[in-house]
Amino acid sequence: HSAKILMYSVDFAELEENMDKGNWQGNAAILTDAAMRLEKAGADFIVIATNTMHKLVPDIEKEIRIPILHIADATLDAIKRDGIKKVGLLGTRFTMTQDFIKDRLIASGLEVIVPNAEDMEIVDNVIFKELCLGKILDGSRNEYKRIIDDMKEKGAEGVILGCTEIGMLIKAGDSSLPTYDTTIIHAKEAAGRAVE
């Protein structure tokens, strides 16, 4: 057997341009349109294969009747299975500074820490200026490792790789903390849900 999958691929350049302009409603319109098309085509549920765009889940949910498999919920389940109480979060500046991922984690009893402002800028720049362009640099890997070590010193027991590109740079063996790669966790959760 093979999976029955409906996929709607959007142009990331449009999303990035809207993010840079603060035009979240523009991105909501793009993703809501995609979700409505998937629902109309017969999808049982929606998977948004990016952490940052989960900021728009409430907007999208208003326009569709099928559920969205939230990336934070799938990640939270994996973290809770391991008994972790305090976790570091890496991702785009939006994921690290806004509450759309953090609040879901905190509401379930996790303590979430993020890097300081200078390190957040490094994490974000590596994502947008390197990883999104397919550049995997050892210097950037070393910076991420240093940032993870700093979060460990602040009490983090694990680290969420909260951007779908970070897993290209950081593998479990690169981290002084257990890693929770949202890309892999979300994909496995979606596959499990699909075979139910």
PDB file of C-alpha atoms in Angstrom:
ATOM      1  CA  HIS A   1       0.000   0.000   0.000  1.00  0.00           C
ATOM      2  CA  SER A   2       0.947   3.643  -0.296  1.00  0.00           C
ATOM      3  CA  ALA A   3      -0.475   6.661   1.449  1.00  0.00           C
ATOM      4  CA  LYS A   4      -3.361   8.582  -0.058  1.00  0.00           C
ATOM      5  CA  ILE A   5      -2.179  12.166   0.246  1.00  0.00           C
ATOM      6  CA  LEU A   6      -3.550  15.424  -1.093  1.00  0.00           C
ATOM      7  CA  MET A   7      -0.891  18.129  -1.162  1.00  0.00           C
ATOM      8  CA  TYR A   8      -1.130  21.833  -1.794  1.00  0.00           C
ATOM      9  CA  SER A   9       2.296  23.436  -2.050  1.00  0.00           C
ATOM     10  CA  VAL A  10       2.463  27.208  -1.564  1.00  0.00           C
ATOM     11  CA  ASP A  11       5.209  29.593  -2.695  1.00  0.00           C
ATOM     12  CA  PHE A  12       7.338  30.250   0.387  1.00  0.00           C
ATOM     13  CA  ALA A  13       8.654  33.500  -1.117  1.00  0.00           C
ATOM     14  CA  GLU A  14       5.123  34.964  -0.899  1.00  0.00           C
ATOM     15  CA  LEU A  15       4.791  33.857   2.718  1.00  0.00           C
ATOM     16  CA  GLU A  16       8.208  35.251   3.641  1.00  0.00           C
ATOM     17  CA  GLU A  17       7.454  38.582   1.972  1.00  0.00           C
ATOM     18  CA  ASN A  18       4.186  38.833   3.903  1.00  0.00           C
ATOM     19  CA  MET A  19       5.960  37.951   7.180  1.00  0.00           C
ATOM     20  CA  ASP A  20       8.593  40.640   6.589  1.00  0.00           C
ATOM     21  CA  LYS A  21       5.813  43.188   5.988  1.00  0.00           C
ATOM     22  CA  GLY A  22       3.794  42.007   8.997  1.00  0.00           C
ATOM     23  CA  ASN A  23       1.015  40.996   6.590  1.00  0.00           C
ATOM     24  CA  TRP A  24      -0.211  37.947   8.491  1.00  0.00           C
ATOM     25  CA  GLN A  25      -3.700  38.333   7.024  1.00  0.00           C
ATOM     26  CA  GLY A  26      -2.180  37.876   3.576  1.00  0.00           C
ATOM     27  CA  ASN A  27      -0.659  34.595   4.722  1.00  0.00           C
ATOM     28  CA  ALA A  28      -3.900  33.600   6.412  1.00  0.00           C
ATOM     29  CA  ALA A  29      -5.705  34.087   3.101  1.00  0.00           C
ATOM     30  CA  ILE A  30      -3.147  31.949   1.232  1.00  0.00           C
ATOM     31  CA  LEU A  31      -3.233  29.096   3.727  1.00  0.00           C
ATOM     32  CA  THR A  32      -6.981  29.231   4.267  1.00  0.00           C
ATOM     33  CA  ASP A  33      -7.506  28.956   0.521  1.00  0.00           C
ATOM     34  CA  ALA A  34      -5.172  25.935   0.424  1.00  0.00           C
ATOM     35  CA  ALA A  35      -6.946  24.284   3.375  1.00  0.00           C
ATOM     36  CA  MET A  36     -10.379  24.855   1.836  1.00  0.00           C
ATOM     37  CA  ARG A  37      -9.224  23.295  -1.438  1.00  0.00           C
ATOM     38  CA  LEU A  38      -7.852  20.256   0.421  1.00  0.00           C
ATOM     39  CA  GLU A  39     -11.080  19.885   2.380  1.00  0.00           C
ATOM     40  CA  LYS A  40     -13.135  20.142  -0.819  1.00  0.00           C
ATOM     41  CA  ALA A  41     -10.912  17.479  -2.420  1.00  0.00           C
ATOM     42  CA  GLY A  42     -11.726  15.077   0.433  1.00  0.00           C
ATOM     43  CA  ALA A  43      -8.925  15.434   2.999  1.00  0.00           C
ATOM     44  CA  ASP A  44      -9.723  14.020   6.463  1.00  0.00           C
ATOM     45  CA  PHE A  45      -7.410  16.438   8.253  1.00  0.00           C
ATOM     46  CA  ILE A  46      -4.849  19.175   7.518  1.00  0.00           C
ATOM     47  CA  VAL A  47      -1.113  19.151   8.213  1.00  0.00           C
ATOM     48  CA  ILE A  48       0.711  22.480   7.924  1.00  0.00           C
ATOM     49  CA  ALA A  49       4.346  21.539   7.329  1.00  0.00           C
ATOM     50  CA  THR A  50       5.878  24.587   8.995  1.00  0.00           C
ATOM     51  CA  ASN A  51       5.972  25.793  12.593  1.00  0.00           C
ATOM     52  CA  THR A  52       5.635  29.528  11.970  1.00  0.00           C
ATOM     53  CA  MET A  53       2.464  29.252   9.902  1.00  0.00           C
ATOM     54  CA  HIS A  54       0.751  27.590  12.877  1.00  0.00           C
ATOM     55  CA  LYS A  55       0.270  31.176  14.052  1.00  0.00           C
ATOM     56  CA  LEU A  56      -2.603  31.191  11.540  1.00  0.00           C
ATOM     57  CA  VAL A  57      -4.358  28.022  12.715  1.00  0.00           C
ATOM     58  CA  PRO A  58      -7.204  29.944  14.429  1.00  0.00           C
ATOM     59  CA  ASP A  59      -7.878  31.887  11.195  1.00  0.00           C
ATOM     60  CA  ILE A  60      -7.851  28.737   9.072  1.00  0.00           C
ATOM     61  CA  GLU A  61     -10.005  26.730  11.496  1.00  0.00           C
ATOM     62  CA  LYS A  62     -12.796  29.300  11.163  1.00  0.00           C
ATOM     63  CA  GLU A  63     -13.167  28.432   7.473  1.00  0.00           C
ATOM     64  CA  ILE A  64     -12.907  24.627   7.434  1.00  0.00           C
ATOM     65  CA  ARG A  65     -14.727  21.756   9.118  1.00  0.00           C
ATOM     66  CA  ILE A  66     -11.896  19.207   9.208  1.00  0.00           C
ATOM     67  CA  PRO A  67      -9.263  19.261  11.990  1.00  0.00           C
ATOM     68  CA  ILE A  68      -5.741  20.630  11.753  1.00  0.00           C
ATOM     69  CA  LEU A  69      -3.087  18.365  13.262  1.00  0.00           C
ATOM     70  CA  HIS A  70      -1.176  20.981  15.260  1.00  0.00           C
ATOM     71  CA  ILE A  71       2.608  20.659  15.242  1.00  0.00           C
ATOM     72  CA  ALA A  72       2.902  21.819  18.874  1.00  0.00           C
ATOM     73  CA  ASP A  73       0.458  19.180  20.115  1.00  0.00           C
ATOM     74  CA  ALA A  74       2.343  16.355  18.417  1.00  0.00           C
ATOM     75  CA  THR A  75       5.640  17.680  19.811  1.00  0.00           C
ATOM     76  CA  LEU A  76       4.173  18.106  23.274  1.00  0.00           C
ATOM     77  CA  ASP A  77       3.089  14.466  23.337  1.00  0.00           C
ATOM     78  CA  ALA A  78       6.655  13.349  22.549  1.00  0.00           C
ATOM     79  CA  ILE A  79       8.139  15.609  25.236  1.00  0.00           C
ATOM     80  CA  LYS A  80       5.647  14.483  27.884  1.00  0.00           C
ATOM     81  CA  ARG A  81       6.352  10.800  27.109  1.00  0.00           C
ATOM     82  CA  ASP A  82       9.967  11.525  28.077  1.00  0.00           C
ATOM     83  CA  GLY A  83       8.980  13.223  31.335  1.00  0.00           C
ATOM     84  CA  ILE A  84      10.582  16.558  30.461  1.00  0.00           C
ATOM     85  CA  LYS A  85       9.315  19.616  32.328  1.00  0.00           C
ATOM     86  CA  LYS A  86      11.529  22.428  30.990  1.00  0.00           C
ATOM     87  CA  VAL A  87      12.357  22.730  27.319  1.00  0.00           C
ATOM     88  CA  GLY A  88      14.295  25.101  25.095  1.00  0.00           C
ATOM     89  CA  LEU A  89      12.686  26.344  21.887  1.00  0.00           C
ATOM     90  CA  LEU A  90      14.545  27.193  18.691  1.00  0.00           C
ATOM     91  CA  GLY A  91      12.790  28.451  15.571  1.00  0.00           C
ATOM     92  CA  THR A  92      12.136  31.546  13.525  1.00  0.00           C
ATOM     93  CA  ARG A  93      11.994  34.824  15.419  1.00  0.00           C
ATOM     94  CA  PHE A  94       8.209  34.595  15.202  1.00  0.00           C
ATOM     95  CA  THR A  95       8.120  31.128  16.772  1.00  0.00           C
ATOM     96  CA  MET A  96      10.533  32.116  19.541  1.00  0.00           C
ATOM     97  CA  THR A  97       8.984  35.506  20.409  1.00  0.00           C
ATOM     98  CA  GLN A  98       5.264  35.019  19.803  1.00  0.00           C
ATOM     99  CA  ASP A  99       2.908  32.784  21.749  1.00  0.00           C
ATOM    100  CA  PHE A 100       1.249  30.533  19.151  1.00  0.00           C
ATOM    101  CA  ILE A 101       3.560  27.586  19.944  1.00  0.00           C
ATOM    102  CA  LYS A 102       4.759  28.527  23.435  1.00  0.00           C
ATOM    103  CA  ASP A 103       1.267  29.034  24.863  1.00  0.00           C
ATOM    104  CA  ARG A 104       0.155  25.541  23.823  1.00  0.00           C
ATOM    105  CA  LEU A 105       3.221  24.064  25.513  1.00  0.00           C
ATOM    106  CA  ILE A 106       2.903  26.191  28.650  1.00  0.00           C
ATOM    107  CA  ALA A 107      -0.836  25.444  28.956  1.00  0.00           C
ATOM    108  CA  SER A 108       0.093  21.770  29.260  1.00  0.00           C
ATOM    109  CA  GLY A 109       2.494  22.399  32.115  1.00  0.00           C
ATOM    110  CA  LEU A 110       5.822  22.804  30.333  1.00  0.00           C
ATOM    111  CA  GLU A 111       8.256  25.569  31.114  1.00  0.00           C
ATOM    112  CA  VAL A 112       9.628  27.007  27.863  1.00  0.00           C
ATOM    113  CA  ILE A 113      12.821  28.999  27.494  1.00  0.00           C
ATOM    114  CA  VAL A 114      14.177  30.734  24.414  1.00  0.00           C
ATOM    115  CA  PRO A 115      17.607  32.163  23.583  1.00  0.00           C
ATOM    116  CA  ASN A 116      18.553  35.739  24.430  1.00  0.00           C
ATOM    117  CA  ALA A 117      17.876  38.435  21.809  1.00  0.00           C
ATOM    118  CA  GLU A 118      21.335  38.240  20.210  1.00  0.00           C
ATOM    119  CA  ASP A 119      21.182  34.459  19.899  1.00  0.00           C
ATOM    120  CA  MET A 120      17.608  34.630  18.585  1.00  0.00           C
ATOM    121  CA  GLU A 121      18.882  36.775  15.744  1.00  0.00           C
ATOM    122  CA  ILE A 122      21.572  34.192  14.953  1.00  0.00           C
ATOM    123  CA  VAL A 123      19.037  31.351  14.965  1.00  0.00           C
ATOM    124  CA  ASP A 124      16.627  33.272  12.724  1.00  0.00           C
ATOM    125  CA  ASN A 125      19.314  34.431  10.277  1.00  0.00           C
ATOM    126  CA  VAL A 126      20.635  30.901   9.865  1.00  0.00           C
ATOM    127  CA  ILE A 127      17.115  29.691   9.055  1.00  0.00           C
ATOM    128  CA  PHE A 128      16.238  32.344   6.476  1.00  0.00           C
ATOM    129  CA  LYS A 129      19.646  33.157   4.985  1.00  0.00           C
ATOM    130  CA  GLU A 130      21.142  29.667   4.981  1.00  0.00           C
ATOM    131  CA  LEU A 131      18.851  26.698   5.635  1.00  0.00           C
ATOM    132  CA  CYS A 132      15.970  27.929   3.466  1.00  0.00           C
ATOM    133  CA  LEU A 133      18.523  28.224   0.659  1.00  0.00           C
ATOM    134  CA  GLY A 134      19.959  24.754   1.264  1.00  0.00           C
ATOM    135  CA  LYS A 135      23.194  26.013   2.877  1.00  0.00           C
ATOM    136  CA  ILE A 136      24.435  23.808   5.734  1.00  0.00           C
ATOM    137  CA  LEU A 137      27.442  25.474   7.389  1.00  0.00           C
ATOM    138  CA  ASP A 138      29.632  24.058  10.165  1.00  0.00           C
ATOM    139  CA  GLY A 139      30.024  27.515  11.716  1.00  0.00           C
ATOM    140  CA  SER A 140      26.260  27.818  12.066  1.00  0.00           C
ATOM    141  CA  ARG A 141      26.036  24.307  13.523  1.00  0.00           C
ATOM    142  CA  ASN A 142      28.606  25.343  16.147  1.00  0.00           C
ATOM    143  CA  GLU A 143      26.598  28.460  16.991  1.00  0.00           C
ATOM    144  CA  TYR A 144      23.424  26.396  17.422  1.00  0.00           C
ATOM    145  CA  LYS A 145      25.312  23.935  19.626  1.00  0.00           C
ATOM    146  CA  ARG A 146      26.555  26.836  21.782  1.00  0.00           C
ATOM    147  CA  ILE A 147      23.019  28.223  22.066  1.00  0.00           C
ATOM    148  CA  ILE A 148      21.676  24.795  23.057  1.00  0.00           C
ATOM    149  CA  ASP A 149      24.433  24.481  25.676  1.00  0.00           C
ATOM    150  CA  ASP A 150      23.400  27.879  27.055  1.00  0.00           C
ATOM    151  CA  MET A 151      19.772  26.749  27.357  1.00  0.00           C
ATOM    152  CA  LYS A 152      20.973  23.602  29.120  1.00  0.00           C
ATOM    153  CA  GLU A 153      22.828  25.772  31.637  1.00  0.00           C
ATOM    154  CA  LYS A 154      19.530  27.601  32.222  1.00  0.00           C
ATOM    155  CA  GLY A 155      17.822  24.334  33.115  1.00  0.00           C
ATOM    156  CA  ALA A 156      16.419  23.062  29.828  1.00  0.00           C
ATOM    157  CA  GLU A 157      16.077  19.263  29.812  1.00  0.00           C
ATOM    158  CA  GLY A 158      15.412  19.053  26.070  1.00  0.00           C
ATOM    159  CA  VAL A 159      15.318  21.297  23.021  1.00  0.00           C
ATOM    160  CA  ILE A 160      12.598  21.696  20.415  1.00  0.00           C
ATOM    161  CA  LEU A 161      13.917  22.117  16.891  1.00  0.00           C
ATOM    162  CA  GLY A 162      10.902  24.307  16.162  1.00  0.00           C
ATOM    163  CA  CYS A 163      11.528  25.092  12.525  1.00  0.00           C
ATOM    164  CA  THR A 164      11.201  22.462   9.842  1.00  0.00           C
ATOM    165  CA  GLU A 165      14.642  23.348   8.433  1.00  0.00           C
ATOM    166  CA  ILE A 166      16.677  23.089  11.672  1.00  0.00           C
ATOM    167  CA  GLY A 167      16.856  19.293  11.443  1.00  0.00           C
ATOM    168  CA  MET A 168      19.038  19.716   8.348  1.00  0.00           C
ATOM    169  CA  LEU A 169      21.655  21.401  10.558  1.00  0.00           C
ATOM    170  CA  ILE A 170      21.259  19.819  13.998  1.00  0.00           C
ATOM    171  CA  LYS A 171      21.010  16.064  14.528  1.00  0.00           C
ATOM    172  CA  ALA A 172      20.550  14.351  17.886  1.00  0.00           C
ATOM    173  CA  GLY A 173      24.314  13.743  18.152  1.00  0.00           C
ATOM    174  CA  ASP A 174      25.030  17.461  17.749  1.00  0.00           C
ATOM    175  CA  SER A 175      23.060  18.465  20.837  1.00  0.00           C
ATOM    176  CA  SER A 176      23.920  18.305  24.518  1.00  0.00           C
ATOM    177  CA  LEU A 177      20.164  17.947  25.133  1.00  0.00           C
ATOM    178  CA  PRO A 178      17.576  15.498  23.807  1.00  0.00           C
ATOM    179  CA  THR A 179      16.179  16.979  20.594  1.00  0.00           C
ATOM    180  CA  TYR A 180      12.558  17.148  19.487  1.00  0.00           C
ATOM    181  CA  ASP A 181      12.532  17.732  15.753  1.00  0.00           C
ATOM    182  CA  THR A 182       9.042  18.989  15.001  1.00  0.00           C
ATOM    183  CA  THR A 183       9.345  17.961  11.351  1.00  0.00           C
ATOM    184  CA  ILE A 184       9.852  14.281  12.149  1.00  0.00           C
ATOM    185  CA  ILE A 185       7.413  14.243  15.074  1.00  0.00           C
ATOM    186  CA  HIS A 186       4.675  15.937  13.037  1.00  0.00           C
ATOM    187  CA  ALA A 187       5.186  13.628  10.048  1.00  0.00           C
ATOM    188  CA  LYS A 188       5.001  10.494  12.220  1.00  0.00           C
ATOM    189  CA  GLU A 189       1.887  11.785  13.948  1.00  0.00           C
ATOM    190  CA  ALA A 190       0.245  12.506  10.601  1.00  0.00           C
ATOM    191  CA  ALA A 191       1.125   9.046   9.289  1.00  0.00           C
ATOM    192  CA  GLY A 192      -0.264   7.438  12.438  1.00  0.00           C
ATOM    193  CA  ARG A 193      -3.465   9.463  12.211  1.00  0.00           C
ATOM    194  CA  ALA A 194      -3.861   8.569   8.535  1.00  0.00           C
ATOM    195  CA  VAL A 195      -3.774   4.818   9.137  1.00  0.00           C
ATOM    196  CA  GLU A 196      -6.301   4.917  11.990  1.00  0.00           C
TER     197      GLU A 196
END
